[in-house]
Amino acid sequence: MSTTINEKKFTVETSYTNFYTGGDVAWSNDGKYIYCMNGNEINLVEILTGLVKRSYGVNVNTEGDKAFSEEDEDVIYSFALAPRNDYLLTAHRSSLLRLWHLEDGKVEKLWKGQHKGPIVKVAFNPDCRLVCSSGGDSSLRIWDYANSRCLAAFKDFSGPSYLVHFHPNEFKTEIFAAGSDNTIYCWNFHTKELICKMSGHISQVTAFCFASQNSDCEFMASVGRDKILIIWRLNGTQEKLIPIYDELEGVLYANDREVIVAGTNGDIKLVNLKSGKISLLNESRGEYQVKHLLRNDVTQQLAAVTIDHNILIFEGDAENRSLNCIKQLIGFNDEILDITFLGESERFLAMATNSKHIKLYDCEQGMNCKIIPGHTDTVMCLSTPGLSNMLLSAGKDFAIILWQLKVEECTLYCVAKNVSSHTAAIGCISFAYECSNAFASVCQSGTLKVWNLKKEKKSGEFQFNIKSAAIAHDKEVNCVTYSPNNKIIATASQDKLAKLWSAETFTTLGILRGHSRGVWCVRFSPVDQIAMTTSSDCSLRIWSLASLDCLKRLEHSSTVLKAEFLHHGRHIVSASSDGLLKLWSIKTSTCIQTMEGHDDRVWSLAMPSSSKMHFFSAAADSKLIKWRDITEELKNAEIDNRQQQLLQEQSLQNLLNESKNTRKAFVLALKLGKPKVSYKIINQYIRNRDYSGIEEIISALDIDQQRSLLDHAKMWSTNSRYSQASNLILKYLLTEMLVNPELQRSLNSANLVEVLTPYTQRHFKRLTALKIDLNYLDFLVQNI
């Protein structure tokens, strides 16, 4: 029975992590999933939620658990999705080609690529019977994987080729590849002849596509970094050349008369092939650069893969002839430095990573993300004034930006900016407690500045006004925060000190001394006159604001980077550099729970209002984890277990009162863990000398029940009074073990020999001595 039923408990509800690190991307036919490369595995990502549903790779078993064996790691260089969505082909660093069956996640075929170097591209033909591999040795090979043979090998071109496509008609035998000499080659893989060369680009060809998937397909479009779009006839003649004035990375046919192109600047354009007119469908405004362009025919949506490993899903607006971004999937976050809730309902989560952009997640819309540009260097810290639509951001560009959240558009707008607020990188910024009129900022030079935020009545613009500034510490300042009444400002620094400042007079109220290394975080309790600090000395300290004495010291095994009060100040959640989170009870000074989920330094915690039952943690391992409070669930489960146990105990008592149901009572005693009751039943058989009955009961038990019986026998063997029953049970279990290998493995895992040998030897010595004494007594009686 649990003794901690009233203690807080959390569990991982959702973990958002990296799923794309560059390379090939494929879209499922139904438009619900995206296949992405991530090192030595291919991730199946659900577009609606942004979560990885399954992984395919040599270090991933059928259950989806990763095997952490570096020796077996075989990085995937390229992959292709079969047009029918039933197979996945991967090319590995070991030059092996693996054909995966998507439904069960197992490798159906495995063969050597026979290329002299890595395989850089693979592709399926339309009927999925053949595959093509492009090697770093400037050769193409056509494979009939069903019969495990190579049909053709082409080496008469300049490679390697990163663009390979079969003719869209499954009855055609042409294959096209873009060489490194800016030329597109066409072969007949049945006759093994070179049909034509399409020379027209003056720089690398980045993409090409066919005008139709039907048998009457006659045209092909190609783009490159030479800023031109070329329309080709499939016999190799050039039909039309259209200048786009932008380096192009993707091309798709919208219809027979129009082509969609995407440039490195992120703009997606529509080109009329007859008039040459160019229309802008979506403007990136420098927020991203497109690397790949995909289309799904079922959903009629476009996907743009950016150079930052993000995937943007677009939907067409027929009336305005434009594209609207309906979903952004963040494939790679890098190191997450800070997170905070945003919005009056805490619907949004703002995130600062190793990037000059802010990421805004919509927690109610499947973690849909918007990338917010504005800073010119890495954003390091964020702050919101409680339940508000205002957000402050600052970082290495010395600038402080005030943002306004537009809930309807799910985005942030810059309403004020100070580009020269500090002379060094700003490490922390904090609004006053539930107040948007004041905030404080600290930087790496040790400076603390307190600001007033005013809104002009006429213009409606916000103005930053410095209220006071001072050199607060001798070294870098890691944290600044306000007390709940906004009368005290606390700072924490690498000089091993935490200082308390008056928010009105800006004088030092006290210094918290005691840490032996730099202090990372300082926080005020929302209900008590206490503060807490975290440090590199692996400790978390609680201080009295009245006497400035250290009241409690809580220990971690590594540097404590962040801590927050929880549950109206009754608990503390702390995060350390080893990736562990600990939940502390302030009343008892004990660690209630250690939460595992991160693999690297946990930099930030986002605590919601008291009405919410979850919080977020973010770390250097790029993981964003949502932790859910399961305290009430555990309480209800404990109550249900108690009620169920009472009912079963009552049933056991009823069975014991009925002499005919002895066997059922014995099985129920094993299930409830009642060794005393099970002993009484076995002892009754022993008294009646019904040993065959004991053997029948044991043989009727399953593996789990026999394991439970072994545990009971272990407890009996510790007492000489119960040793007869224990040895008898062991005899039958060991006999059963000889004919049941599964039972043998189960009993071996229970440390049978190590546990029972000392007690068995003791009982044997006792019985041997008793037998000697009895024989001696019998000898004396006979000689009297």
mmCIF file of C-alpha atoms in Angstrom, residues 383-386 430-440 481-483 486:
data_model
loop_
_atom_site.group_PDB
_atom_site.id
_atom_site.type_symbol
_atom_site.label_atom_id
_atom_site.label_comp_id
_atom_site.label_asym_id
_atom_site.label_seq_id
_atom_site.Cartn_x
_atom_site.Cartn_y
_atom_site.Cartn_z
ATOM 1 C CA SER A 383 9.708 37.142 -20.524
ATOM 2 C CA THR A 384 5.965 37.710 -20.184
ATOM 3 C CA PRO A 385 4.070 39.642 -17.470
ATOM 4 C CA GLY A 386 1.823 36.812 -16.321
ATOM 5 C CA SER A 430 12.164 39.885 -16.574
ATOM 6 C CA PHE A 431 8.876 41.738 -16.453
ATOM 7 C CA ALA A 432 7.645 42.915 -13.082
ATOM 8 C CA TYR A 433 5.322 40.416 -11.378
ATOM 9 C CA GLU A 434 1.971 40.534 -13.258
ATOM 10 C CA CYS A 435 2.832 44.042 -14.427
ATOM 11 C CA SER A 436 3.653 45.144 -17.980
ATOM 12 C CA ASN A 437 4.855 48.656 -17.116
ATOM 13 C CA ALA A 438 8.320 47.760 -15.803
ATOM 14 C CA PHE A 439 11.035 45.230 -16.448
ATOM 15 C CA ALA A 440 14.675 44.572 -15.612
ATOM 16 C CA THR A 481 13.543 38.478 -11.218
ATOM 17 C CA TYR A 482 10.931 40.517 -9.313
ATOM 18 C CA SER A 483 9.296 39.645 -6.005
ATOM 19 C CA ASN A 486 7.369 44.174 -7.058
#
